[in-house]
Tab-separated table of C-alpha atoms and ligand atoms in Angstrom:
chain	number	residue	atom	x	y	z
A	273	UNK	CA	-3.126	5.998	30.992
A	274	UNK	CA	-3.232	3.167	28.818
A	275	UNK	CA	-1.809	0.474	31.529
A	276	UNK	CA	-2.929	-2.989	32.062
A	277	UNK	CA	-2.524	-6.226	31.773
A	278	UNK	CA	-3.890	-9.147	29.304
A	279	UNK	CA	-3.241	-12.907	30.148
A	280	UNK	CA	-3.238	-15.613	27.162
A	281	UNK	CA	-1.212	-17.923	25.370
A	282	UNK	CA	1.431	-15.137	24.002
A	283	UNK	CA	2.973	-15.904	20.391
A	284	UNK	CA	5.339	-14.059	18.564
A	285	UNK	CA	8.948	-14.242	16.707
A	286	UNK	CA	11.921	-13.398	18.092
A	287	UNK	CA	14.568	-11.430	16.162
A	288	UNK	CA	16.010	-14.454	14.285
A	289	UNK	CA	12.217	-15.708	13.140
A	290	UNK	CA	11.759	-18.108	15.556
A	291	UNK	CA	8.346	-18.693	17.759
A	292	UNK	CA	8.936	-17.530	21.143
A	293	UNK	CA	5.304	-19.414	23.302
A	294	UNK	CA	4.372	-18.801	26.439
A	295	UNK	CA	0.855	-20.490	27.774
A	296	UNK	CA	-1.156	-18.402	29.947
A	297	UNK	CA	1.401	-15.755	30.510
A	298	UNK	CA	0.956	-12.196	31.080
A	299	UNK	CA	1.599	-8.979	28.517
A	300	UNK	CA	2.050	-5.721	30.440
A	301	UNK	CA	1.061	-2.766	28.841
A	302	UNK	CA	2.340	0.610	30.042
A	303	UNK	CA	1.514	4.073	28.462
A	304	UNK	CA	0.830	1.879	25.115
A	305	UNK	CA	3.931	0.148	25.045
A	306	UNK	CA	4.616	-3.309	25.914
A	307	UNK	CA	6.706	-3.613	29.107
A	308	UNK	CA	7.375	-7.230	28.548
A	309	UNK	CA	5.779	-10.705	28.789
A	310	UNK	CA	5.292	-12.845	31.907
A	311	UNK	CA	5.127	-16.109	33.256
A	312	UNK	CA	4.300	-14.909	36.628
A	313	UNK	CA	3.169	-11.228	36.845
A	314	UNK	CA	5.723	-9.186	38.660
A	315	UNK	CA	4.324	-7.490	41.764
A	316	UNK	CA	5.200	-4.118	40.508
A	317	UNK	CA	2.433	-4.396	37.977
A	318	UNK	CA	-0.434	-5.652	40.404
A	319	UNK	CA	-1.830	-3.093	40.308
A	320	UNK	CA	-2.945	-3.283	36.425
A	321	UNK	CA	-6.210	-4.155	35.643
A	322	UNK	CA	-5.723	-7.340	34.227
A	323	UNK	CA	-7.914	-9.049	31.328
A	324	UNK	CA	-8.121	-12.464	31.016
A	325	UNK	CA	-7.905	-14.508	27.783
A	326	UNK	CA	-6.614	-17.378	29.335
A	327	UNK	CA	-6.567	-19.857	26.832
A	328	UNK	CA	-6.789	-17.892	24.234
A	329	UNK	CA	-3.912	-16.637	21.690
A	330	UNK	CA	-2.046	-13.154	21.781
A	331	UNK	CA	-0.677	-12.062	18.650
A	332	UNK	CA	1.198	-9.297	18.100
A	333	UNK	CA	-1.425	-7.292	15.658
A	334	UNK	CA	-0.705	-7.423	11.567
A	335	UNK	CA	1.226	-5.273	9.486
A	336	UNK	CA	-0.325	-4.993	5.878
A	337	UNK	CA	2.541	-3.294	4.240
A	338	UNK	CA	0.557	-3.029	0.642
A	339	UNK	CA	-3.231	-1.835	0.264
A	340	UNK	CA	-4.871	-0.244	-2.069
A	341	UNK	CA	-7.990	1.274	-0.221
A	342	UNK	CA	-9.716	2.180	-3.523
A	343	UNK	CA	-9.772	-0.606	-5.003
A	344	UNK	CA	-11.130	-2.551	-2.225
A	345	UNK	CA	-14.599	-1.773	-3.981
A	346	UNK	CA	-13.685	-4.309	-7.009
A	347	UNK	CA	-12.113	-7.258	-5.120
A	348	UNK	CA	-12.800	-10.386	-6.604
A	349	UNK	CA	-13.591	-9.005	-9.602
A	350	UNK	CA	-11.467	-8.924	-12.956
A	351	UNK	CA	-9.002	-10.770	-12.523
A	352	UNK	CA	-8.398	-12.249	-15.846
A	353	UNK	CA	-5.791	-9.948	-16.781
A	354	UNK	CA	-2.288	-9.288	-16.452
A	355	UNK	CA	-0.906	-6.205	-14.744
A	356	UNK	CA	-0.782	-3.457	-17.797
A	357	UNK	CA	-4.448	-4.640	-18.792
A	358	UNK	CA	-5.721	-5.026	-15.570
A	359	UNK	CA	-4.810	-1.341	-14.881
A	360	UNK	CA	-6.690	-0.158	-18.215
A	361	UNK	CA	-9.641	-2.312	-17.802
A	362	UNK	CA	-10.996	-2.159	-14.737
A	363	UNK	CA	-8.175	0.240	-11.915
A	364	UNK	CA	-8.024	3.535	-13.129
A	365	UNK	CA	-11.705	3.717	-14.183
A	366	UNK	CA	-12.768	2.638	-10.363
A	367	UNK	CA	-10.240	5.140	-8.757
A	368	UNK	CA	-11.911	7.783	-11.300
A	369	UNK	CA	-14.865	7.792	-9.100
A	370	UNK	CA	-13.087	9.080	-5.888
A	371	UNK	CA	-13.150	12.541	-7.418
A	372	UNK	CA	-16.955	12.737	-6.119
A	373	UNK	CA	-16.446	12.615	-2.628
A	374	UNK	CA	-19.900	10.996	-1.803
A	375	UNK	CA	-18.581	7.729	-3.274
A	376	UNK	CA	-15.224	7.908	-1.295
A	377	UNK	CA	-17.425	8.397	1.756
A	378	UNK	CA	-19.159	5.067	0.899
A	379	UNK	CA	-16.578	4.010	-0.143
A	380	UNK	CA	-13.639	4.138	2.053
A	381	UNK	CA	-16.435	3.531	5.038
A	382	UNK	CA	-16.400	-0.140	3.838
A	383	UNK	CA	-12.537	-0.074	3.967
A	384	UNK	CA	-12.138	0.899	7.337
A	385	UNK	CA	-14.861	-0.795	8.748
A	386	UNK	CA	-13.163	-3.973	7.250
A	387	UNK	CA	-10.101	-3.091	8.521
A	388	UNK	CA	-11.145	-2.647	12.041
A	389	UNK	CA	-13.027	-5.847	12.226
A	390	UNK	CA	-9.362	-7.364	10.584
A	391	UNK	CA	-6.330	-8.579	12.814
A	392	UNK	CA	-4.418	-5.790	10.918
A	393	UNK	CA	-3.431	-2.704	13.236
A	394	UNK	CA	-0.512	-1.209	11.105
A	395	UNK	CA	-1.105	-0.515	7.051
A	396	UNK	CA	0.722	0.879	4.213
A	397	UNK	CA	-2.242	2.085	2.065
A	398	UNK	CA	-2.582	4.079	-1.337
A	399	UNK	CA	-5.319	6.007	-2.253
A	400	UNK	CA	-6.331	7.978	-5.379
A	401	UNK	CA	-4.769	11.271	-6.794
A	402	UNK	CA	-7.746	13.157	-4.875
A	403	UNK	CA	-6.450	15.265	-2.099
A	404	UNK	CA	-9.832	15.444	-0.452
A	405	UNK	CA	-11.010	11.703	-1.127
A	406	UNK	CA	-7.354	11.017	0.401
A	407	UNK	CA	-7.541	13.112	3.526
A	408	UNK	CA	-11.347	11.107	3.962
A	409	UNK	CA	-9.486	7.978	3.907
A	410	UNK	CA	-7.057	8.993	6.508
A	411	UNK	CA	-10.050	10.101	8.631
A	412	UNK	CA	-11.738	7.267	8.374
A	413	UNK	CA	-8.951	4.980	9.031
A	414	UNK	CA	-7.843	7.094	12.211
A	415	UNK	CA	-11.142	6.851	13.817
A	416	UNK	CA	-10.877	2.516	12.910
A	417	UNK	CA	-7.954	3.022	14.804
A	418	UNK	CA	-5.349	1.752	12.768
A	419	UNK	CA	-1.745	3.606	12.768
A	420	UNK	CA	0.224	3.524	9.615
A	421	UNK	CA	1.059	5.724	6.282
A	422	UNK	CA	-1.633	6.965	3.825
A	423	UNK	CA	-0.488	8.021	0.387
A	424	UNK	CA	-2.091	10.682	-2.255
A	425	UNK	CA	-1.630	9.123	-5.172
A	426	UNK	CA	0.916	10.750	-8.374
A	427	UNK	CA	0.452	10.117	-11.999
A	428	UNK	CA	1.361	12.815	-14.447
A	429	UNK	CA	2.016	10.791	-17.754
A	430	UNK	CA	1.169	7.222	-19.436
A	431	UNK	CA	-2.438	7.195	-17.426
A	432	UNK	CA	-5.676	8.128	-19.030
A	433	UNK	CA	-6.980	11.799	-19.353
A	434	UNK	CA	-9.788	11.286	-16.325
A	435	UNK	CA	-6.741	9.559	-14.054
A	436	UNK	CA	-3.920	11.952	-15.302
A	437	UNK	CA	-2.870	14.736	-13.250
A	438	UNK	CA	-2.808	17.933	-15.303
A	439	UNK	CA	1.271	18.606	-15.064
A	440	UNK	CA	4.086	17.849	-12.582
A	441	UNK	CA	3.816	21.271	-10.958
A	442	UNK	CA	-0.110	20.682	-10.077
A	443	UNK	CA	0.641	17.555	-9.049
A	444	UNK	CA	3.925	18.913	-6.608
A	445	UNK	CA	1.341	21.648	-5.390
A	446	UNK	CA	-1.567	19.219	-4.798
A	447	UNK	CA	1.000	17.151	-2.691
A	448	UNK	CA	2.095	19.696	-0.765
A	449	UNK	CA	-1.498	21.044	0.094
A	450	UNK	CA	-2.244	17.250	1.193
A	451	UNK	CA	0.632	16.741	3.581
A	452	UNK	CA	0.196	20.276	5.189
A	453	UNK	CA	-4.045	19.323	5.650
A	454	UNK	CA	-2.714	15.943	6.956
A	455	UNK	CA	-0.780	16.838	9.380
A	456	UNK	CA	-3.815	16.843	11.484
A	457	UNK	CA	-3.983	13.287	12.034
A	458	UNK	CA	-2.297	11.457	14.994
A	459	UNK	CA	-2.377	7.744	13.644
A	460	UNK	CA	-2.067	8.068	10.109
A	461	UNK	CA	0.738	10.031	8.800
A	462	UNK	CA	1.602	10.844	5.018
A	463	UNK	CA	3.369	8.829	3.056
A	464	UNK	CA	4.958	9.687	-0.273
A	465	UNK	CA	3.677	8.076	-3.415
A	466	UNK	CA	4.193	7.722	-6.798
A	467	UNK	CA	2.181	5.458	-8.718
A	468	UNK	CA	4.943	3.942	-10.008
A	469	UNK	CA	7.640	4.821	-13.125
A	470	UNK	CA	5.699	4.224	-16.171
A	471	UNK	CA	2.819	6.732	-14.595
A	472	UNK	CA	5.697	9.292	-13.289
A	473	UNK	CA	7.903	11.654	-15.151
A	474	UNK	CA	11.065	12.832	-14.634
A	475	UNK	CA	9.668	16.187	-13.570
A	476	UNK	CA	7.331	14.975	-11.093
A	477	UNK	CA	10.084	12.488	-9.427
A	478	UNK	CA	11.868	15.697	-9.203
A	479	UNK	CA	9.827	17.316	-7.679
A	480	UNK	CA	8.421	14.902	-5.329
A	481	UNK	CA	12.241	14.254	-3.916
A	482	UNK	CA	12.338	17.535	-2.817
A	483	UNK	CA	8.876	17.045	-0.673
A	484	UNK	CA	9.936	13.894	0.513
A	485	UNK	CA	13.083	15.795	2.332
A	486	UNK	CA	11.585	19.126	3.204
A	487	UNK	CA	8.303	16.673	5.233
A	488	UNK	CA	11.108	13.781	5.856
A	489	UNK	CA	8.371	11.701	4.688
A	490	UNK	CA	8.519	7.856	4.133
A	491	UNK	CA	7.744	6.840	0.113
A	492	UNK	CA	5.604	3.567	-1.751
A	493	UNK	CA	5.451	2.553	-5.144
A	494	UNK	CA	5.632	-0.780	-6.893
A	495	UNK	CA	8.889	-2.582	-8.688
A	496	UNK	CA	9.679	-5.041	-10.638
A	497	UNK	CA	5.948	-7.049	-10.595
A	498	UNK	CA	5.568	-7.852	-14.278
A	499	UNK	CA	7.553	-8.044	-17.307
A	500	UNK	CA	5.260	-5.671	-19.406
A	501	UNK	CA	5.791	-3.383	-16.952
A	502	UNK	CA	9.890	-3.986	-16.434
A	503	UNK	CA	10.409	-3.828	-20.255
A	504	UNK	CA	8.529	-0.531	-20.629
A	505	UNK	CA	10.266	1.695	-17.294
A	506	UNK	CA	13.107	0.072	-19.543
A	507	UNK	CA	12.361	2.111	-22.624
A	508	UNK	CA	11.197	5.000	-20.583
A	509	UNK	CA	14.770	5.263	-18.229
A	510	UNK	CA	17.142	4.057	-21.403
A	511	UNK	CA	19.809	5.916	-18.551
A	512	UNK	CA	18.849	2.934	-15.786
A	513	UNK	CA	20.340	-0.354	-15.518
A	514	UNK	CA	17.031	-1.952	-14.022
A	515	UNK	CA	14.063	-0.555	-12.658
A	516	UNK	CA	14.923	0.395	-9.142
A	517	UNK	CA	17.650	2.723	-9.792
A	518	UNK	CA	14.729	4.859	-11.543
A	519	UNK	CA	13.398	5.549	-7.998
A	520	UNK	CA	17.508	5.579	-6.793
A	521	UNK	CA	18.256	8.446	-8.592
A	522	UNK	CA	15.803	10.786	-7.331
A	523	UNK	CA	17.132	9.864	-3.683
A	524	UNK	CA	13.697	7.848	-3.113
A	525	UNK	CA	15.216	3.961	-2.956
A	526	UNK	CA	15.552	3.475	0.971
A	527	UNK	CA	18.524	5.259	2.908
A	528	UNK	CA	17.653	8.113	4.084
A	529	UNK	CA	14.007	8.188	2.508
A	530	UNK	CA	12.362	4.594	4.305
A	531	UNK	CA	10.793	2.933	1.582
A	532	UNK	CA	8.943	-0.295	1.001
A	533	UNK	CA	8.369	-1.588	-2.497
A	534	UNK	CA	5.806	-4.022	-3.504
A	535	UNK	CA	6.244	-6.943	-5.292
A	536	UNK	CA	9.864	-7.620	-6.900
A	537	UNK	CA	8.899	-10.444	-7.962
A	538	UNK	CA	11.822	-10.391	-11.184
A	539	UNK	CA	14.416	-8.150	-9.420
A	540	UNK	CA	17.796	-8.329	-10.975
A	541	UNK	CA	20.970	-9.422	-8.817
A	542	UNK	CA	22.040	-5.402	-9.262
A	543	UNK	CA	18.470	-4.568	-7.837
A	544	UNK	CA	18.363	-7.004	-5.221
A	545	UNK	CA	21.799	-5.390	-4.074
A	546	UNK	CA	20.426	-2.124	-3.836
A	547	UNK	CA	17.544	-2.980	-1.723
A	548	UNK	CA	19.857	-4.754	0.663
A	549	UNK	CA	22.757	-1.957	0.616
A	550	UNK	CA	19.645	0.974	0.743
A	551	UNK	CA	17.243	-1.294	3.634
A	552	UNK	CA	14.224	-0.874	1.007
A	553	UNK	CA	11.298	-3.155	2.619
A	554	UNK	CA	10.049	-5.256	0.462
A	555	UNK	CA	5.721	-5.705	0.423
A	556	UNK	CA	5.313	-9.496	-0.948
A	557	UNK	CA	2.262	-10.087	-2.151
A	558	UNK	CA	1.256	-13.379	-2.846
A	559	UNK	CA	-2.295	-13.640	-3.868
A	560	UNK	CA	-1.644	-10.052	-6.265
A	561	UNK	CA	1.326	-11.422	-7.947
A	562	UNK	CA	-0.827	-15.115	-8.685
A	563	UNK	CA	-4.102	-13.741	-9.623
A	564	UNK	CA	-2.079	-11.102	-11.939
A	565	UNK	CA	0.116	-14.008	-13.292
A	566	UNK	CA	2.703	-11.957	-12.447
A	567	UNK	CA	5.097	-14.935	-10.651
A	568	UNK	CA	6.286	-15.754	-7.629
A	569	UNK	CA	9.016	-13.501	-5.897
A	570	UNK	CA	12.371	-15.080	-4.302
A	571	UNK	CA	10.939	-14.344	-0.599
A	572	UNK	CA	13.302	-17.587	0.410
A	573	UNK	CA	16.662	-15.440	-1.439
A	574	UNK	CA	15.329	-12.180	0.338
A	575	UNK	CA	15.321	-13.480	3.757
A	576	UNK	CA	18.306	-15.474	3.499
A	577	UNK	CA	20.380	-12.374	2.445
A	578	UNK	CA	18.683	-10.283	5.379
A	579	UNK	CA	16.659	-7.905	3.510
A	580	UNK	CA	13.580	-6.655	5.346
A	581	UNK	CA	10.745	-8.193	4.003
A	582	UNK	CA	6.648	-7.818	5.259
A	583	UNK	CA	3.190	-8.887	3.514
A	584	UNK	CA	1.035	-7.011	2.166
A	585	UNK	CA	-2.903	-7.867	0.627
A	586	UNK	CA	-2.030	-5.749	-2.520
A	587	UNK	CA	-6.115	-5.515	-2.325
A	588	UNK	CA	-7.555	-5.671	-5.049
A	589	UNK	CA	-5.233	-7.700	-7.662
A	590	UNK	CA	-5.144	-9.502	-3.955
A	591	UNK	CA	-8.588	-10.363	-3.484
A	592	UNK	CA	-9.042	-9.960	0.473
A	593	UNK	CA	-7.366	-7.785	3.026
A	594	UNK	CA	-6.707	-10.960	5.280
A	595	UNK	CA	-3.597	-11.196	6.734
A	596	UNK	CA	-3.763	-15.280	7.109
A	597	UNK	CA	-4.589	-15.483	3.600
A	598	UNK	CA	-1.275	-13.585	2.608
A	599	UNK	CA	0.268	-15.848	4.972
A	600	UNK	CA	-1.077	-19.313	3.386
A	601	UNK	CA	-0.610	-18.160	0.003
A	602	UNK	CA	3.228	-16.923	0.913
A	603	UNK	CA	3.846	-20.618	1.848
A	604	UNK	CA	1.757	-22.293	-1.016
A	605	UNK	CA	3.261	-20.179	-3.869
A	606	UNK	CA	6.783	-20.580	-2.100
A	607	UNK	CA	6.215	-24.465	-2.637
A	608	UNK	CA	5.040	-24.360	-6.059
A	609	UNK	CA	7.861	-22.107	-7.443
A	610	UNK	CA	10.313	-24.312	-5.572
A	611	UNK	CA	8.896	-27.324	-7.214
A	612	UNK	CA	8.138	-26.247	-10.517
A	613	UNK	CA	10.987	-23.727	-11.284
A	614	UNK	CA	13.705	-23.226	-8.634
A	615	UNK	CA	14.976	-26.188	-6.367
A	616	UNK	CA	17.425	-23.847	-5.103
A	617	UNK	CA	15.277	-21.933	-3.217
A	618	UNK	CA	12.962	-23.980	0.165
A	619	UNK	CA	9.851	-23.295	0.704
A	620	UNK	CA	8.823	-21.051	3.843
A	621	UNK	CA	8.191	-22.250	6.601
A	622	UNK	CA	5.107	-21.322	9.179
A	623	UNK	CA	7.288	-19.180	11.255
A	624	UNK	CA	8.762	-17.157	8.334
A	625	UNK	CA	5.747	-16.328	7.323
A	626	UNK	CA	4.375	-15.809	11.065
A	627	UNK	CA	7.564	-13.256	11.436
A	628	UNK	CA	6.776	-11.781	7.992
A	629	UNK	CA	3.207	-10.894	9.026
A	630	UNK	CA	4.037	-9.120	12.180
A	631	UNK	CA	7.378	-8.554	13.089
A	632	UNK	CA	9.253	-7.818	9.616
A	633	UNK	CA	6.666	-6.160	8.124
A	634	UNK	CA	5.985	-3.771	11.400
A	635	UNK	CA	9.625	-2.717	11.159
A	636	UNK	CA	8.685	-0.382	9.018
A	637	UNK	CA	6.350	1.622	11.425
A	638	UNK	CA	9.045	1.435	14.424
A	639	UNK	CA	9.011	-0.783	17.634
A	640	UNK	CA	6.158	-2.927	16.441
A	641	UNK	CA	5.154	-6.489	15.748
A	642	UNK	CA	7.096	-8.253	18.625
A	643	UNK	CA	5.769	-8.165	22.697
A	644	UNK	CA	9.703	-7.266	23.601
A	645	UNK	CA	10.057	-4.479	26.061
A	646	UNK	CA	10.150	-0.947	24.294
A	647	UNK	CA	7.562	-2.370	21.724
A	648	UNK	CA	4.303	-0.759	21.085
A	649	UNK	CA	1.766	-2.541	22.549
A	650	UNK	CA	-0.305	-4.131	19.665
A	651	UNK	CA	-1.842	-7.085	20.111
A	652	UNK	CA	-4.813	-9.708	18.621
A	653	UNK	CA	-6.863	-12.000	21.095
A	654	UNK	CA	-7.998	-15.026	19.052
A	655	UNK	CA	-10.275	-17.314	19.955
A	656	UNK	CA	-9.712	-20.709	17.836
A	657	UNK	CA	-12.615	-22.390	19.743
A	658	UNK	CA	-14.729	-22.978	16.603
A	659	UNK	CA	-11.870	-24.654	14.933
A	660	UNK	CA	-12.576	-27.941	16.335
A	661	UNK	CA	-10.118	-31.127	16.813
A	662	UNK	CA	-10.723	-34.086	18.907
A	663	UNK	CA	-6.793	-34.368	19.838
A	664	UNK	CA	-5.104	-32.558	22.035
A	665	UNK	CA	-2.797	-29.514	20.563
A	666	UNK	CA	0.194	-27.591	21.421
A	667	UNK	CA	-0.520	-23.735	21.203
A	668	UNK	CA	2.261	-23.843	18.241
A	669	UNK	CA	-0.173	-26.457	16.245
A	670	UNK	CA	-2.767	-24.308	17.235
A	671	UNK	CA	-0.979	-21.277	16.143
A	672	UNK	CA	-0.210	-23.191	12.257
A	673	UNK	CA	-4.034	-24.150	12.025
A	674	UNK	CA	-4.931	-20.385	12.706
A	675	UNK	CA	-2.995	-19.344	10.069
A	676	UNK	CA	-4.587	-21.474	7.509
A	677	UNK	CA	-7.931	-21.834	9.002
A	678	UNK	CA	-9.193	-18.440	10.814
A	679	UNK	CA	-10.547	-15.293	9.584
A	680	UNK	CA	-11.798	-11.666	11.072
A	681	UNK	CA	-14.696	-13.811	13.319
A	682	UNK	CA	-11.938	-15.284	14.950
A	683	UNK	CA	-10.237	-11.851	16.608
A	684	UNK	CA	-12.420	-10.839	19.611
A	685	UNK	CA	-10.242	-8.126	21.195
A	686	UNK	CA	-7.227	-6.154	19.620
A	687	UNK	CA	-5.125	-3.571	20.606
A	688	UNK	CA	-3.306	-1.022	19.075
A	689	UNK	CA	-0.172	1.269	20.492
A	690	UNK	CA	-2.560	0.109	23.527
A	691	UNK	CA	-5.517	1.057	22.636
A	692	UNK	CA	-7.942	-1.089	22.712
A	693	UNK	CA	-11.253	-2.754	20.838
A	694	UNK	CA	-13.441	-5.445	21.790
A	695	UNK	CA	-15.975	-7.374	20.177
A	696	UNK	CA	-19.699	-7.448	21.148
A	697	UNK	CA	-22.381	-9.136	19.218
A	698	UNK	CA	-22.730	-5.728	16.473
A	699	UNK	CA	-19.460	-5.696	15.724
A	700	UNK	CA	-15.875	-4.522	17.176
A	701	UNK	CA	-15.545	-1.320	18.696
A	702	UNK	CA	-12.990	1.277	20.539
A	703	UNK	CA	-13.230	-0.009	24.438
A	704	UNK	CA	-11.322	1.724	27.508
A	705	UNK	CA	-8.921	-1.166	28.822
A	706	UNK	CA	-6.810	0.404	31.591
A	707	UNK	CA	-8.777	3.619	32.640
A	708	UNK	CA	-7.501	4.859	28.861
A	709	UNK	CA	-10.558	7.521	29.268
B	886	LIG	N1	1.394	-0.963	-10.416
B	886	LIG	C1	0.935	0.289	-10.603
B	886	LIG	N2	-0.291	0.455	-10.048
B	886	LIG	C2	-0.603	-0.718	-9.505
B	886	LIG	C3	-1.746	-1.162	-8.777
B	886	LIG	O1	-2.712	-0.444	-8.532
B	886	LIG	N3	-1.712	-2.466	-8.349
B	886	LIG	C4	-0.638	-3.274	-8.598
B	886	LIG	N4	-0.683	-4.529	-8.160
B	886	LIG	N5	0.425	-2.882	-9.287
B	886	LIG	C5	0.442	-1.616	-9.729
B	887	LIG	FE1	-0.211	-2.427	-5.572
């Protein structure tokens, strides 16, 4: 049973995005969900083993609700291009490769090796049109022991001949194979995924609807990120009034299909009502939608109206899967569109971005991101230690400074659903905490 104890200084938001602190209190972990937070540790759970991180701070793990795993091979590269380009130039001829399955092996090793060393427990992540490259991925990010979706990829049209999937019907049937292989996995469940319109047809859509509700499968795809890209699902849906009711009218906009979108960084009002009225998540992705130049999304307009919003790395027009980064940038490009193009709309604050991180964006995957009762029990130990002061700090200032100033080194222990992984001088690795044998 995966039952103990872990004593720290707990952070994490509270329903209405505020920082709920408590120094050296106790989170109780039973069966791998959280069963509370303590200032005293009620006798009934004495009996834990208890771990102690006392003056450390407990997170509640990451959500990264955007990731291309692919592409994680060509970060920080290319970046001098807008979306359309970008795609042409340097995307589809990396994901190309992860038809040999000795480069996805090297590949997507990297990725999850990354991603367990990473604060991030919960991930929305694409990978390429290859079924077996796909079902790798899934492996590998099982055994890293991160829970969250994993799509096969779908392009049938507007994509070149070494990316393009031969005709809707192969591409329906090479779905279908996928999700029945990857049922297998415990963690990492499938996740339906068209590229996104311009890459789609009608036919494929089509036919992916009907997967989506025979597997009741969740669905990711990208929307309104740059105007190349709105102006041509324009010309290609002339029966649309903007972009999202393209995914809308195949039943795969939210409702009874969960979705999260990434970007919408130029929604219309009309879209922005849909998401709201359909509960579409929305992935913002900060350092993706600057080193694209594709803008800076209305995150401060989202929020404010309620809609469910998370962050996501959008590796690799983002750069790095760091979850602090995404956090920093959300605030920094917040400021600069407020000051440069939009007075109406405040810049976010380190809590909004704190709640965005964790508990908004882990709506998606259930009862996560939050150490309330009924909450699975995924948490991040970080030790700020090297990030020296001479002054003495409140564990909110400390919590502000982590965001800007920490990185992977920083996370010695982290749990997931209550499993748990602990960091020794070679690395971080999979470690029994509770008799979890
Ligand atoms: N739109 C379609 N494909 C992609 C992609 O791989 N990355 C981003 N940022 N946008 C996309
Ligand atoms: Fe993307």
């Amino acid at each position: 049973m995966k039952r103990f104890v872990i004593k720290g200084n707990i952070c994490y938001s509270s329903e209405n995005k505020e920082l709920c602190v408590m120094k050296n209190g106790y989170a109780v972990c039973d069966d791998g969900i959280c069963a509370g937070t303590y200032e005293e540790l009620p006798e009934c759970y004495e009996t834990f083993p208890c771990y102690d991180y006392s003056d450390k701070l407990i997170i509640p793990g990451f959500a990264d609700l955007h990731v291309h795993a692919p592409q994680y091979s060509f970060r920080g590269l290319g970046m001098d291009l807008e979306l359309l380009d970008w795609l042409n130039t340097h995307t589809f001829i990396e994901e190309a490769k992860y038809q040999e399955l000795d480069y996805a092996e090297k590949a997507y090793d990297i990725f999850a090796e990354d991603m367990l060393k990473s604060p991030t427990t919960r991930a929305c992540v694409f990978g390429t049109i290859h079924n077996e490259a796909t079902l790798l991925l899934m492996k590998k990010l099982e055994n890293a022991g991160i829970k969250g979706f994993v799509g096969k990829v779908n392009m049938d049209r507007n994509s070149p001949e070494y990316i393009c999937e031969e005709s809707p019907e192969k591409s329906a049937e090479d779905t279908e194979a996928w999700i029945q292989k990857a049922e297998k996995f415990e963690n990492i469940r499938p996740i339906i995924t068209p590229r996104f319109i311009p890459t789609c047809s009608d036919e494929l859509m089509e036919k992916l609807s009907v997967l989506q509700k025979k597997y009741h499968l969740p669905m990711q795809s990208h929307l309104s990120e740059n105007f190349g890209e709105i102006q041509w699902v324009h010309e290609l849906c002339p029966d649309t009034r903007f972009y999202g009711e393209a995914y809308d009218k195949y039943g795969m906009f939210g409702k009874r299909c969960p979705t999260v979108m990434a970007h919408c960084v130029h929604s219309t009002e009309e879209e922005i009502q849909l998401i709201k009225k359909n509960q579409v998540f929305i992935a913002h992705c900060p350092e993706s939608n600057t080193n694209l130049s594709s803008g800076v999304a209305p995150v401060r307009k989202y929020l404010d109206l309620g809609i469910k919003v998370g962050l996501g790395s959008d590796v690799a027009a983002g750069s790095s899967l760091s979850m602090f980064k995404a956090m920093t940038m959300a605030i920094q490009c917040s400021k600069l569109r407020w000051r440069l193009s939009d007075q109406e709309l405040t810049p976010l604050k380190v809590e909004e971005v704190f709640y965005m991180a964790t508990r908004g964006g882990g709506e998606f995957f259930g009862k996560v991101g939050a150490f309330e009762k009924g909450y699975e029990f995924d948490a991040v130990v970080i030790d700020d230690s090297n990030l020296r002061h001479p002054q003495e700090l409140g564990i909110k200032d400390r919590l502000e400074r982590m965001i800007y100033l920490a990185d992977d080194r920083n996370v010695i222990a982290k749990f997931v659903n209550g499993n748990g992984f602990l960091r020794d001088k070679d690395g971080i690795k999979r470690t029994f905490f509770g008799g979890n044998q």
